[in-house]
Structures are given as structure tokens and as C-alpha cells.
Amino acid sequence: MFKQMLSYFRGYIKESILAPLFKMLEASFDLIVPLVMASVINIGIAENDTDYILRQCGFLILLGVVGLICSIIAQYFASKAAVGYATALRRSLFMHIQSLGFSEMDTLGTSTLITRMTSDINQVQNGINLFLRLFLRSPFIVFGSLIMAFKINRDAALIFAAVIPVLSLVVFGIMLYTIPLYKKVQEKLDHVLGITRENLAGVRVIRAFNKEQSEVSRFESANSLLTKLYLKSSRISGLMNPVTYVIVNIAIIAILYTGGVNVGIGRLKQGDVIALVSYMGQILIELVKLADLIIQMTKAAACAGRVHAVLRTEPVMTFGAEKGERENDIAESKGWSNDIAESETARKEERGTGAEEAVRFEHVSLAYGAAGENSLSDICFCAKPGEVIGIIGGTGSGKSSLVNLIPRFYDATSGNVKVFGRSVKEYSRKELRGLIGVVMQKSLLFKGTIRTNLLWGNEKASDEELWHALSMAQADGFVKEKGRGLDEPVEQGGRNLSGGQKQRLAIARALVKNPDILILDDSSSALDFATDAALRRALRTLPKTMTIFIVSQRDSSIRHADRILVLDDGRLAGSGTHDEPLGTCEVYKEI
């Protein structure tokens, strides 16, 4: 973990070295200040030398200005390194999340991934910033003050030698006690975020069932637990200042007493006593800073561990080499992009017209994660190019699970899924997903415009192609009614559109891709019967080489399919044209 997390400092090594160095310079000037103050008292005030006092005061101002400049430079380099590190880490985490399959996303959960992308990485960034500024400065000031105290007076310095361990014991004892509490706080924050996300996503359902008060109570219960835990850790941390100040004030009394005795016998000057008190104050401040740094670093380390846990989560599925991406890179570098595109089109046409099988399931079973039972069991069927396959069954019968195996969103537990004669495991991710257009059960649109959402299917599609896809999806009517047509804004998640409009735009987006295999996973559930019928008529005009899978709970949506697969509790209960399962399959009869 340590090695991998350090790798994100690449490019910021210079800043990571310069930041603590400039902080050390600032600390050196801070250690000189009490000596200058002592000389002002011992010489300037004692001898009533105004010029000497003014010169020394000017020197103090110069030390302050130079120290401020060093501090600003150190802060700049520390911030640059911390923000750069967090940016690189966040980019890597986001890219890694994009590489994870559906199984890993189901296991990790959305709310915790959001927390790790935002709050956890921000904590790591803050920890690095503090570390670069204080990890050398604070110990340097503490031990430097002790050395300076021995230089001024040995008897007084023994007080420093006794107080520093006691202060360290208090500061680090409190710190060690609060570290586990801060880890629990972060875990509870995950839980609160999960409830918040769930409530915001399901606000309409909550209102429909009049569950506002119960959800408020659930949130308040989780939030109250988080608050109590945070307050407990804060109260214990709050003990640090009063306890340490009591110890330091006792030490200052001892210094004043020892100093007074030594001044009386002429072994120590008055200014030296003031310098000793000043050094004791510096020690207190730096120890508190160091404790805060270690607490922050502990929180940052815990957050870094959570981020690393995601980064080390390897996708269960491994795809073949990204052959298509390599070809495109070579083509662009040599100016062959058009030739490559034409050859891809030619291969696509050849595959569509010449292949005997579009999709074949060979004794396929599927179990999700650590589920005890199979969601699909021993599924066997073959779909030829150009066929329309209807999939029907009750809720939880495995319809979506079956079609999710074709683009390899999940891997079959046993058996083999083939696309155009090749196992899906032999395809690269880009090649396999390039063959297939999918419309999910839950239609999701992204913030932008209708045009930008449709171009997800084919970024080079012309307006004519976009309008044709909209017409096929029965969406051109409401899009034309919009004031801006294709440039009509779409809000996040498509929340400014109705359920039926979102479904039709999602279908149009898949049609723009012009895939070899089109999967419609219950994608017309929000459409009225007339629109659904018009959509099915339009789908029959698609190229005869396109294989279409229609998942539905309406028998009217799949009645005219070339083949109907009837699923019951994950098993294939019937298969054939409409009349065949109607005569032999009890499940289909009931539907």
C-alpha cells in the first residue's frame, strides 16, 4: 500500500522537498527571536541605549518579514504538492472505478465510493499539506528550544528536560485514545451519506407512501450517533489545551523562580529569563501542533487505506487485449484512420451477413457474489442474426440476468456464452461492447442536451441519423415540440423529462449506435400501449442482420417475436414462437 500511494507524488518531489526546507528556515528565525529580545533587555534597556534598542527592533522586524516570506513559500509548495497528489489519486481512483465490473460495484456500494472519492481524498490532501509543513518544523523547534535553554542556563534547562516528556505523554496519550474514535466517525459518516443518498434518490417514493417522518427519524438516529461519537472524540481532544497549559504554566513558575534566584546571585540576566519563558511557550505550541498533525495524519492514513482498498479491488472479469484501440492509435499516428474505419465497417457487414449464430448460451448458470442459489440455471438457446428474441417471465425470474451476460456485465458461473461464434471472454471490452447496444431497465440520461446524450451511441452521427433514431424510438414528436430541438437541455439524470420520454431517448441512443445486437431490457414499461405498438412496428424495419432481444412483462410486447424464451425461477420453462409455449408452458399460459 505504502509504495503504491507514494507513487502519486511523482512530479511533485521538488515541491515536497522545498516545502519542509523553507519551514525549517522559518523555524530557525523563530529560535533567534527570544535571544534578540533577551539582548534588548540585557543591553538596551539595562544601559538605556535607545539606538541599540531600535537596531534590535529593526532586526526583529526583519526576522519577522523573512520568516513570513519563508512561510508563504513553504505553504505554496506544500499546497501544490498536496493538491497535485490528491488530483492524481482522485483521477486514478475514478479510472479504476470505471474499470470495475457490475459485481464489484454491487459489493462496494455507491455511497462509500462517493465518500472515498470526495471526503477521504480531501482528508489525505489536508494530511499531506500539514505533514510537509510541520513534520520537520515542530520537532526542530522543540529540540532547538531545549538546546537554547541549555545554552542560556543549565539549571533552568533541566526544567525543560523534565517538562517536555510530561507534555509529550499528555499530548500523545490523548492522541492515541482519539485515533480509533476518528476512524469510527468516518465509518458513521459513510452510513449517514448512504441514508442521505437513498432518501434523495427515492424522495418520490417516500412522499407517495407518506414516510417522510419515519425517514427523518431514521436519518436523525444515524446523525445523532455520528454527532455523539464526534462530540466524544472532540471532548477528549479538548482536554489537551487546558492540561498542557496547566503543565506549561507550572513550568513557567518554576523557570521564574529558578531565574529569580539565579538573577539574584548574578548567574543569570533578566532578559535571559524572558527568553526561557518564550522558549517554553514555543515548545507548548509546537507540541500541540505536532499532536494535531499526528491526529490529522492518522485520519489521513485511515482514509488512504480506504481509498487503497478500492484501488486494490481487482475486477473479477479480465478482457482480451484492446486490439481495436491499438489499431486506432496506429491508424491515427500514420493517417490511416479512414481505412481502418472502412475495414471495421466491412468486417461488421461480413459478420452480420455471414455468421450463422449471433448469440449462443451453452448450459449457462449464474450466481451473484456469495448468493446461495443460482439466479440462472442451465440455460441453453441460440439466436441467429436478424432474429427477434422475446424474453418473458415473472418478477425475479432472471430476465435481466440473462441479457446482462451477453455484453458481459457479469460472468456466467458455469457454461459458456458465445457472440458470433466466439466466447465473450475472448473479446476485448471495446470490441464486445461495440457490437451490442443496451437499453437498461432504469433509463439514465446525463446532464447536457438531447444531442450530447444521443451522441453517446455514435459521436460522429449526423443530425439526420439522430432524427432517424428518434423517429424509430417514437421520440421525434416530443423533441420537435421542445423549443431547442436536439439542443434542448437535459438535467442530471434526465429529471426534467417524464419516464416515457427518458425511455424513448435511451432507445434512440442505442439505435444511433447501429449495433449488431440490440438489447431492450424492459425499456418500454413506461410507454402506453399505442406507443409501445408503434415502437415494435418501427423495430421490425431495422436491418435484417440486427439481432434484437426484448425483455418484457407484457405478452403483447413479445408476442410477434421470432422466438420467445419463458423464464421461471431462473430456469428456461418454455421456448418457441407464441403458439408453441402457449400450448406447452403453464407459466406462459398464466402470463
Coordinates of C-alpha atoms in Angstrom, one line a residue:
M1 CA 0.0 0.0 0.0
F2 CA 2.7 2.5 1.1
K3 CA 4.6 2.1 -2.2
Q4 CA 1.6 2.5 -4.4
M5 CA 0.2 5.5 -2.5
L6 CA 3.7 7.2 -2.7
S7 CA 3.8 6.8 -6.4
Y8 CA 1.2 9.6 -6.8
F9 CA 3.9 12.1 -5.6
R10 CA 5.6 11.6 -9.0
G11 CA 6.1 15.1 -10.5
Y12 CA 5.9 16.8 -7.1
I13 CA 9.2 15.6 -5.5
K14 CA 10.8 19.0 -5.8
E15 CA 7.8 20.7 -4.0
S16 CA 7.8 18.0 -1.3
I17 CA 11.5 18.8 -0.5
L18 CA 11.3 22.6 -0.7
A19 CA 8.2 23.0 1.5
P20 CA 9.8 21.5 4.7
L21 CA 13.1 23.2 3.9
F22 CA 11.6 26.6 3.9
K23 CA 9.7 25.7 7.1
M24 CA 13.0 24.9 8.7
L25 CA 14.3 28.3 7.7
E26 CA 11.3 29.9 9.3
A27 CA 11.8 27.8 12.5
S28 CA 15.4 28.9 12.6
F29 CA 14.4 32.6 12.6
D30 CA 11.8 31.8 15.4
L31 CA 14.5 30.4 17.6
I32 CA 16.6 33.5 17.2
V33 CA 13.8 35.9 18.2
P34 CA 14.0 35.2 22.0
L35 CA 17.8 35.7 22.0
V36 CA 17.3 39.1 20.4
M37 CA 14.6 40.0 22.9
A38 CA 17.0 39.0 25.7
S39 CA 19.7 41.2 24.3
V40 CA 17.3 44.2 24.1
I41 CA 16.5 43.8 27.8
N42 CA 20.0 42.9 29.0
I43 CA 21.8 45.6 27.0
G44 CA 19.5 48.1 25.5
I45 CA 17.1 48.6 28.4
A46 CA 19.7 47.9 31.2
E47 CA 22.1 50.5 29.7
N48 CA 19.4 52.8 28.4
D49 CA 20.8 52.6 24.9
T50 CA 18.0 53.8 22.6
D51 CA 19.9 53.3 19.4
Y52 CA 20.7 49.7 20.3
I53 CA 17.0 49.0 21.1
L54 CA 15.9 50.5 17.7
R55 CA 18.5 48.5 15.8
Q56 CA 17.5 45.3 17.6
C57 CA 13.8 46.0 17.0
G58 CA 14.6 46.6 13.3
F59 CA 16.3 43.2 13.3
L60 CA 13.2 41.6 14.9
I61 CA 11.0 43.1 12.1
L62 CA 13.5 41.8 9.5
L63 CA 13.3 38.3 11.1
G64 CA 9.5 38.5 11.0
V65 CA 9.4 39.6 7.4
V66 CA 11.9 37.0 6.2
G67 CA 10.1 34.3 8.3
L68 CA 6.7 35.3 6.8
I69 CA 8.2 35.1 3.2
C70 CA 9.6 31.6 4.0
S71 CA 6.3 30.6 5.5
I72 CA 4.4 31.7 2.4
I73 CA 6.8 29.9 0.0
A74 CA 6.6 26.8 2.1
Q75 CA 2.8 26.9 2.1
Y76 CA 2.8 27.4 -1.7
F77 CA 5.0 24.4 -2.3
A78 CA 3.1 22.2 0.3
S79 CA -0.2 23.1 -1.2
K80 CA 1.0 22.5 -4.7
A81 CA 2.3 19.1 -3.8
A82 CA -0.8 18.1 -1.7
V83 CA -3.3 19.3 -4.3
G84 CA -1.3 17.7 -7.1
Y85 CA -1.1 14.4 -5.2
A86 CA -4.9 14.5 -4.5
T87 CA -5.7 15.2 -8.1
A88 CA -3.5 12.3 -9.4
L89 CA -5.0 10.0 -6.7
R90 CA -8.6 11.1 -7.5
R91 CA -8.0 10.6 -11.2
S92 CA -6.6 7.2 -10.7
L93 CA -9.4 6.2 -8.4
F94 CA -12.0 7.3 -10.8
M95 CA -10.4 5.5 -13.7
H96 CA -10.1 2.4 -11.6
I97 CA -13.8 2.5 -10.6
Q98 CA -14.6 2.8 -14.3
S99 CA -12.7 -0.4 -14.9
L100 CA -14.7 -2.3 -12.2
G101 CA -17.4 -4.7 -13.3
F102 CA -21.0 -4.8 -12.0
S103 CA -20.1 -7.4 -9.4
E104 CA -17.5 -5.2 -7.7
M105 CA -19.8 -2.2 -7.9
D106 CA -22.6 -4.2 -6.2
T107 CA -20.2 -5.3 -3.5
L108 CA -18.6 -1.9 -2.7
G109 CA -21.7 0.2 -3.0
T110 CA -22.2 3.7 -4.5
S111 CA -22.3 5.7 -1.2
T112 CA -19.0 4.5 0.1
L113 CA -17.3 5.1 -3.3
I114 CA -18.6 8.7 -3.3
T115 CA -17.2 9.2 0.2
R116 CA -13.8 7.8 -0.8
M117 CA -13.7 10.0 -4.0
T118 CA -14.5 13.2 -2.0
S119 CA -14.2 13.2 1.8
D120 CA -11.4 10.6 2.1
I121 CA -9.2 12.1 -0.6
N122 CA -9.7 15.6 0.9
Q123 CA -8.6 14.2 4.3
V124 CA -5.5 12.7 2.6
Q125 CA -4.8 16.1 0.9
N126 CA -5.1 18.0 4.2
G127 CA -2.9 15.5 5.9
I128 CA -0.1 15.8 3.3
N129 CA -0.3 19.6 3.4
L130 CA 0.2 19.6 7.2
F131 CA 2.8 16.9 7.1
L132 CA 5.0 18.8 4.6
R133 CA 4.8 22.0 6.7
L134 CA 5.1 20.6 10.2
F135 CA 6.8 17.2 10.3
L136 CA 10.3 18.8 10.5
R137 CA 9.4 22.2 11.9
S138 CA 7.8 21.1 15.2
P139 CA 10.5 18.6 16.4
F140 CA 13.1 21.2 15.3
I141 CA 11.6 23.9 17.4
V142 CA 11.1 21.6 20.5
F143 CA 14.7 20.3 20.5
G144 CA 16.1 23.7 19.4
S145 CA 14.4 25.4 22.3
L146 CA 15.9 22.7 24.7
I147 CA 19.4 23.3 23.3
M148 CA 18.9 27.1 23.5
A149 CA 17.8 26.7 27.1
F150 CA 20.9 24.8 28.0
K151 CA 23.0 27.5 26.3
I152 CA 21.4 30.2 28.5
N153 CA 21.3 28.4 31.8
R154 CA 21.8 24.7 32.8
D155 CA 19.6 24.7 35.9
A156 CA 16.7 26.3 34.0
A157 CA 17.2 23.9 31.1
L158 CA 16.6 20.9 33.4
I159 CA 13.1 22.2 33.9
F160 CA 12.7 22.0 30.1
A161 CA 14.1 18.4 30.1
A162 CA 11.6 17.4 32.7
V163 CA 8.5 19.2 31.2
I164 CA 9.0 18.0 27.6
P165 CA 8.4 14.3 28.4
V166 CA 5.4 15.1 30.6
L167 CA 3.9 17.3 27.8
S168 CA 4.6 14.6 25.2
L169 CA 2.9 12.0 27.4
V170 CA -0.3 14.1 27.8
V171 CA -0.4 15.2 24.1
F172 CA 0.3 11.8 22.6
G173 CA -1.7 9.9 25.2
I174 CA -4.8 11.9 24.2
M175 CA -4.0 11.5 20.6
L176 CA -3.7 7.7 20.8
Y177 CA -7.0 7.5 22.6
T178 CA -8.8 9.6 20.0
I179 CA -7.4 7.9 16.9
P180 CA -9.8 4.9 16.9
L181 CA -12.7 7.2 17.6
Y182 CA -11.9 9.3 14.5
K183 CA -11.9 6.1 12.4
K184 CA -15.4 5.2 13.8
V185 CA -16.5 8.7 12.9
Q186 CA -15.5 8.2 9.3
E187 CA -17.4 4.9 9.2
K188 CA -20.5 6.5 10.6
L189 CA -20.2 9.3 8.1
D190 CA -20.4 6.6 5.4
H191 CA -23.7 5.4 6.9
V192 CA -25.2 8.9 7.1
L193 CA -24.2 9.6 3.5
G194 CA -25.8 6.3 2.4
I195 CA -29.1 7.2 4.1
T196 CA -29.0 10.7 2.6
R197 CA -28.3 9.4 -0.9
E198 CA -31.1 6.8 -0.6
N199 CA -33.6 9.5 0.6
L200 CA -32.7 11.9 -2.2
A201 CA -32.9 9.2 -4.8
G202 CA -36.2 7.9 -3.5
V203 CA -37.9 11.1 -2.5
R204 CA -40.9 10.5 -4.7
V205 CA -41.5 7.0 -3.2
I206 CA -41.1 8.4 0.3
R207 CA -43.8 11.0 -0.3
A208 CA -46.1 8.6 -2.1
F209 CA -46.1 6.3 0.9
N210 CA -46.2 9.2 3.4
K211 CA -42.9 8.0 5.0
E212 CA -41.3 11.4 5.5
Q213 CA -41.4 11.3 9.2
S214 CA -40.0 7.8 9.5
E215 CA -37.2 8.6 7.2
V216 CA -36.5 11.8 9.1
S217 CA -36.3 9.7 12.3
R218 CA -34.0 7.2 10.6
F219 CA -31.7 10.0 9.5
E220 CA -31.8 11.7 12.8
S221 CA -30.9 8.4 14.6
A222 CA -27.9 7.9 12.4
N223 CA -26.9 11.5 12.5
S224 CA -27.3 11.6 16.3
L225 CA -25.0 8.6 16.6
L226 CA -22.4 10.3 14.4
T227 CA -22.7 13.5 16.4
K228 CA -22.3 11.7 19.8
L229 CA -19.2 9.9 18.5
Y230 CA -17.7 13.1 17.2
L231 CA -18.5 15.0 20.4
K232 CA -16.9 12.3 22.4
S233 CA -13.7 12.5 20.4
S234 CA -13.8 16.3 20.5
R235 CA -14.3 16.4 24.2
I236 CA -11.3 14.2 24.8
S237 CA -9.2 16.2 22.3
G238 CA -10.5 19.3 24.1
L239 CA -8.7 18.2 27.3
M240 CA -5.4 18.8 25.6
N241 CA -5.2 22.6 25.8
P242 CA -6.2 23.0 29.5
V243 CA -4.0 20.2 30.7
T244 CA -0.9 21.2 28.6
Y245 CA -1.4 24.9 29.6
V246 CA -1.5 23.9 33.3
I247 CA 1.7 22.0 32.9
V248 CA 3.4 24.8 31.0
N249 CA 2.3 27.4 33.5
I250 CA 3.7 25.3 36.3
A251 CA 6.9 25.1 34.3
I252 CA 7.0 28.8 33.8
I253 CA 6.5 29.4 37.5
A254 CA 9.5 27.1 38.1
I255 CA 11.5 29.0 35.5
L256 CA 10.7 32.3 37.0
Y257 CA 11.6 31.0 40.5
T258 CA 14.9 29.5 39.3
G259 CA 15.6 32.5 37.2
G260 CA 14.9 34.9 40.0
V261 CA 17.3 33.0 42.3
N262 CA 20.0 33.0 39.6
V263 CA 19.4 36.7 38.7
G264 CA 19.8 37.5 42.4
I265 CA 23.2 35.8 42.6
G266 CA 24.3 37.2 39.3
R267 CA 24.4 34.0 37.3
L268 CA 21.6 35.0 35.0
K269 CA 20.3 38.2 33.5
Q270 CA 16.6 39.4 33.4
G271 CA 16.4 39.1 29.6
D272 CA 17.5 35.5 29.8
V273 CA 14.6 34.7 32.0
I274 CA 12.2 36.2 29.4
A275 CA 13.9 34.2 26.7
L276 CA 13.5 31.0 28.7
V277 CA 9.7 31.7 29.2
S278 CA 9.4 32.4 25.4
Y279 CA 11.1 29.1 24.5
M280 CA 8.7 27.3 26.9
G281 CA 5.8 28.9 25.1
Q282 CA 7.2 27.8 21.7
I283 CA 7.6 24.2 22.9
L284 CA 3.9 24.1 24.0
I285 CA 2.7 25.5 20.7
E286 CA 4.8 23.1 18.7
L287 CA 3.8 20.0 20.7
V288 CA 0.1 20.9 20.3
K289 CA 0.7 21.4 16.6
L290 CA 2.6 18.1 16.4
A291 CA -0.3 16.3 18.1
D292 CA -2.8 17.9 15.7
L293 CA -0.5 16.8 12.8
I294 CA -0.3 13.2 14.0
I295 CA -4.1 13.1 14.5
Q296 CA -4.6 14.5 11.1
M297 CA -2.1 12.1 9.6
T298 CA -3.8 9.2 11.3
K299 CA -7.1 10.2 9.9
A300 CA -5.4 10.7 6.5
A301 CA -3.8 7.3 6.8
A302 CA -7.1 5.7 7.6
C303 CA -8.7 7.5 4.6
A304 CA -5.8 6.5 2.4
G305 CA -6.3 2.9 3.5
R306 CA -10.0 3.1 2.4
V307 CA -9.0 4.6 -0.9
H308 CA -6.3 1.9 -1.4
A309 CA -8.9 -0.8 -0.6
V310 CA -10.8 0.3 -3.7
L311 CA -7.6 0.6 -5.8
R312 CA -6.6 -2.9 -4.9
T313 CA -10.0 -4.3 -5.7
E314 CA -9.3 -6.1 -9.0
P315 CA -12.1 -6.8 -11.5
V316 CA -13.1 -10.4 -11.5
M317 CA -13.5 -10.3 -15.2
T318 CA -10.5 -10.0 -17.5
F319 CA -10.9 -9.0 -21.1
G320 CA -8.7 -9.7 -24.1
A321 CA -6.2 -7.2 -25.4
E322 CA -7.7 -4.0 -26.6
K323 CA -7.0 -4.8 -30.2
G324 CA -9.3 -2.1 -31.6
E325 CA -7.8 0.6 -29.5
R326 CA -4.3 -0.3 -30.7
E327 CA -5.3 -0.3 -34.3
N328 CA -6.9 3.1 -33.9
D329 CA -3.8 4.5 -32.2
I330 CA -1.6 3.2 -35.0
A331 CA -4.0 4.5 -37.7
E332 CA -4.2 8.0 -36.2
S333 CA -0.4 8.2 -35.9
K334 CA 0.0 7.1 -39.6
G335 CA -3.0 8.8 -41.1
W336 CA -4.9 5.6 -41.8
S337 CA -8.0 6.3 -39.7
N338 CA -10.4 6.3 -42.7
D339 CA -9.0 3.0 -44.0
I340 CA -9.3 1.4 -40.6
A341 CA -12.9 2.7 -40.2
E342 CA -13.8 1.3 -43.6
S343 CA -12.2 -2.1 -42.8
E344 CA -14.1 -2.2 -39.5
T345 CA -17.4 -1.5 -41.3
A346 CA -16.6 -4.2 -43.9
R347 CA -15.8 -6.7 -41.1
K348 CA -19.1 -5.7 -39.3
E349 CA -21.1 -6.3 -42.5
E350 CA -19.4 -9.6 -43.2
R351 CA -20.1 -10.7 -39.6
G352 CA -23.7 -9.7 -39.8
T353 CA -24.5 -11.4 -43.1
G354 CA -22.2 -14.4 -42.9
A355 CA -22.4 -15.5 -39.2
E356 CA -24.7 -18.5 -38.5
E357 CA -25.2 -17.6 -34.9
A358 CA -25.4 -14.2 -33.2
V359 CA -25.7 -15.5 -29.6
R360 CA -25.5 -18.9 -28.1
F361 CA -26.0 -20.0 -24.5
E362 CA -24.4 -23.3 -23.6
H363 CA -25.7 -24.7 -20.3
V364 CA -25.2 -21.3 -18.6
S365 CA -25.8 -20.8 -14.9
L366 CA -25.3 -17.6 -12.9
A367 CA -25.0 -16.9 -9.2
Y368 CA -24.4 -13.4 -7.8
G369 CA -21.5 -12.9 -5.5
A370 CA -21.9 -15.0 -2.3
A371 CA -25.6 -15.9 -3.1
G372 CA -26.5 -19.3 -2.0
E373 CA -28.7 -20.1 -5.1
N374 CA -28.3 -19.6 -8.8
S375 CA -30.2 -16.8 -10.5
L376 CA -30.0 -18.7 -13.7
S377 CA -29.7 -22.4 -14.1
D378 CA -28.7 -24.5 -17.2
I379 CA -29.9 -22.0 -19.9
C380 CA -29.5 -23.2 -23.5
F381 CA -30.6 -21.4 -26.6
C382 CA -29.3 -20.0 -29.9
A383 CA -30.2 -16.7 -31.6
K384 CA -29.5 -16.2 -35.3
P385 CA -28.6 -12.9 -36.9
G386 CA -31.7 -10.8 -37.6
E387 CA -33.9 -12.7 -35.2
V388 CA -36.1 -11.0 -32.6
I389 CA -35.9 -12.9 -29.3
G390 CA -38.6 -12.1 -26.7
I391 CA -37.8 -12.9 -23.0
I392 CA -40.7 -13.0 -20.6
G393 CA -41.3 -14.2 -17.0
G394 CA -42.4 -13.2 -13.6
T395 CA -40.5 -10.7 -11.4
G396 CA -37.2 -12.2 -10.3
S397 CA -37.3 -14.9 -12.9
G398 CA -33.8 -13.9 -14.2
K399 CA -34.7 -12.0 -17.4
S400 CA -32.3 -9.1 -16.8
S401 CA -29.7 -11.5 -15.5
L402 CA -29.8 -13.4 -18.8
V403 CA -29.4 -10.4 -21.1
N404 CA -26.6 -8.9 -18.9
L405 CA -24.5 -12.0 -19.7
I406 CA -24.4 -11.1 -23.4
P407 CA -22.4 -7.8 -23.1
R408 CA -20.6 -9.5 -20.2
F409 CA -21.7 -7.2 -17.4
Y410 CA -21.5 -10.4 -15.3
D411 CA -19.6 -13.7 -16.0
A412 CA -21.5 -16.9 -16.1
T413 CA -20.8 -19.1 -13.1
S414 CA -20.8 -22.2 -15.4
G415 CA -21.4 -22.8 -19.1
N416 CA -20.4 -20.6 -22.0
V417 CA -21.9 -17.5 -23.7
K418 CA -20.9 -17.0 -27.3
V419 CA -21.4 -14.0 -29.6
F420 CA -20.9 -14.6 -33.3
G421 CA -19.2 -17.9 -32.6
R422 CA -16.7 -16.6 -30.1
S423 CA -16.8 -16.8 -26.3
V424 CA -17.5 -13.4 -24.8
K425 CA -14.3 -13.9 -22.8
E426 CA -12.2 -13.9 -25.9
Y427 CA -13.4 -10.4 -26.9
S428 CA -11.7 -7.1 -25.7
R429 CA -14.0 -4.9 -23.8
K430 CA -14.2 -2.3 -26.6
E431 CA -14.8 -4.9 -29.3
L432 CA -17.6 -6.7 -27.4
R433 CA -19.4 -3.6 -26.2
G434 CA -19.0 -2.1 -29.7
L435 CA -21.2 -5.0 -31.1
I436 CA -24.0 -4.5 -28.6
G437 CA -26.5 -1.7 -27.9
V438 CA -28.2 -1.9 -24.4
V439 CA -31.2 -0.1 -23.0
M440 CA -31.3 -0.7 -19.3
Q441 CA -34.3 -1.2 -17.1
K442 CA -33.6 2.2 -15.5
S443 CA -33.2 4.8 -18.2
L444 CA -30.4 7.1 -17.2
L445 CA -29.6 10.3 -19.1
F446 CA -26.6 12.6 -18.4
K447 CA -26.6 16.3 -17.9
G448 CA -26.2 18.1 -21.2
T449 CA -28.5 18.2 -24.2
I450 CA -30.6 15.7 -26.1
R451 CA -27.9 15.8 -28.8
T452 CA -25.0 15.1 -26.4
N453 CA -26.9 12.1 -24.9
L454 CA -27.7 10.6 -28.3
L455 CA -24.1 11.0 -29.4
W456 CA -23.0 8.5 -26.7
G457 CA -24.2 5.9 -29.2
N458 CA -22.0 7.3 -32.0
E459 CA -20.1 10.5 -31.5
K460 CA -19.8 11.0 -35.3
A461 CA -23.5 10.7 -36.1
S462 CA -25.1 13.4 -38.2
D463 CA -28.3 15.3 -37.3
E464 CA -30.1 13.2 -39.9
E465 CA -29.0 10.0 -38.2
L466 CA -30.1 11.4 -34.8
W467 CA -33.5 12.3 -36.1
H468 CA -33.9 8.9 -37.7
A469 CA -33.1 7.2 -34.4
L470 CA -35.5 9.5 -32.6
S471 CA -38.2 8.7 -35.2
M472 CA -37.6 4.9 -34.8
A473 CA -37.8 5.3 -31.0
Q474 CA -41.1 7.3 -31.3
A475 CA -39.3 10.3 -29.6
D476 CA -39.2 12.7 -32.5
G477 CA -42.6 14.2 -31.7
F478 CA -41.9 15.5 -28.2
V479 CA -38.3 16.5 -29.2
K480 CA -39.7 18.7 -32.0
E481 CA -42.1 20.3 -29.6
K482 CA -39.2 21.4 -27.4
G483 CA -38.1 24.9 -28.2
R484 CA -34.5 24.0 -29.0
G485 CA -35.0 20.5 -30.5
L486 CA -31.8 18.5 -30.3
D487 CA -30.2 21.2 -28.2
E488 CA -32.8 21.1 -25.5
P489 CA -31.1 20.9 -22.1
V490 CA -31.3 17.7 -20.2
E491 CA -30.8 17.9 -16.4
Q492 CA -28.9 15.4 -14.3
G493 CA -30.5 12.0 -14.6
G494 CA -33.0 13.4 -17.0
R495 CA -35.2 14.7 -14.2
N496 CA -36.8 17.3 -16.4
L497 CA -38.3 14.5 -18.6
S498 CA -41.0 12.0 -18.0
G499 CA -40.3 8.3 -17.6
G500 CA -41.6 7.5 -21.0
Q501 CA -39.6 10.3 -22.6
K502 CA -36.4 9.1 -20.9
Q503 CA -37.0 5.5 -22.1
R504 CA -37.5 6.6 -25.7
L505 CA -34.4 8.8 -25.7
A506 CA -32.5 5.8 -24.2
I507 CA -33.7 3.6 -27.0
A508 CA -32.8 6.3 -29.6
R509 CA -29.3 6.5 -28.1
A510 CA -28.9 2.7 -28.6
L511 CA -30.2 2.9 -32.1
V512 CA -27.8 5.7 -33.1
K513 CA -25.0 3.1 -32.4
N514 CA -26.5 0.8 -35.1
P515 CA -25.3 -2.3 -33.1
D516 CA -25.3 -5.9 -34.3
I517 CA -27.2 -6.9 -31.2
L518 CA -29.8 -4.7 -29.6
I519 CA -31.0 -5.5 -26.0
L520 CA -34.1 -3.8 -24.8
D521 CA -34.4 -4.7 -21.1
D522 CA -38.0 -3.9 -20.2
S523 CA -37.3 -0.5 -21.8
S524 CA -40.9 0.2 -22.8
S525 CA -42.5 -0.3 -19.3
A526 CA -43.3 3.5 -19.1
L527 CA -44.9 3.7 -22.6
D528 CA -48.6 3.4 -23.3
F529 CA -49.8 0.5 -25.4
A530 CA -50.2 2.6 -28.6
T531 CA -46.6 4.0 -28.4
D532 CA -45.3 0.6 -27.5
A533 CA -47.0 -0.9 -30.5
A534 CA -45.7 1.8 -32.8
L535 CA -42.2 1.2 -31.4
R536 CA -42.4 -2.5 -32.2
R537 CA -43.5 -1.8 -35.7
A538 CA -40.6 0.5 -36.2
L539 CA -38.2 -2.1 -34.8
R540 CA -39.3 -4.5 -37.5
T541 CA -37.9 -2.2 -40.1
L542 CA -34.4 -2.4 -38.7
P543 CA -31.7 -4.1 -40.8
K544 CA -32.3 -7.8 -41.1
T545 CA -28.9 -8.5 -39.7
M546 CA -29.6 -6.9 -36.3
T547 CA -30.5 -9.4 -33.6
I548 CA -32.9 -7.9 -31.1
F549 CA -33.6 -9.1 -27.5
I550 CA -36.8 -7.7 -26.0
V551 CA -37.3 -8.3 -22.2
S552 CA -40.8 -7.5 -21.1
Q553 CA -43.5 -8.5 -18.7
R554 CA -46.2 -7.7 -21.3
D555 CA -47.0 -10.6 -23.6
S556 CA -48.1 -8.0 -26.3
S557 CA -44.5 -6.7 -26.5
I558 CA -43.0 -10.1 -27.4
R559 CA -46.0 -11.9 -29.0
H560 CA -44.7 -11.4 -32.5
A561 CA -41.0 -12.3 -31.8
D562 CA -39.3 -15.0 -33.8
R563 CA -38.7 -16.9 -30.6
I564 CA -39.9 -16.4 -27.1
L565 CA -37.9 -17.6 -24.0
V566 CA -40.1 -18.1 -20.9
L567 CA -38.2 -18.0 -17.7
D568 CA -39.4 -19.2 -14.3
D569 CA -37.2 -19.0 -11.2
G570 CA -34.0 -18.8 -13.3
R571 CA -34.9 -21.8 -15.5
L572 CA -36.0 -21.9 -19.1
A573 CA -39.6 -23.1 -18.8
G574 CA -40.5 -22.8 -22.4
S575 CA -39.3 -21.7 -25.8
G576 CA -40.6 -21.2 -29.3
T577 CA -43.0 -18.9 -31.2
H578 CA -46.1 -17.6 -29.5
D579 CA -48.2 -20.6 -30.1
E580 CA -45.6 -23.2 -29.0
P581 CA -45.1 -22.2 -25.4
L582 CA -48.8 -21.2 -25.2
G583 CA -49.7 -24.9 -25.8
T584 CA -46.9 -26.5 -23.7
C585 CA -45.8 -24.0 -21.0
E586 CA -48.0 -23.4 -18.0
V587 CA -46.0 -20.3 -16.9
Y588 CA -46.6 -18.6 -20.3
K589 CA -50.3 -19.6 -20.2
E590 CA -50.7 -17.8 -16.8
I591 CA -48.9 -14.7 -18.2

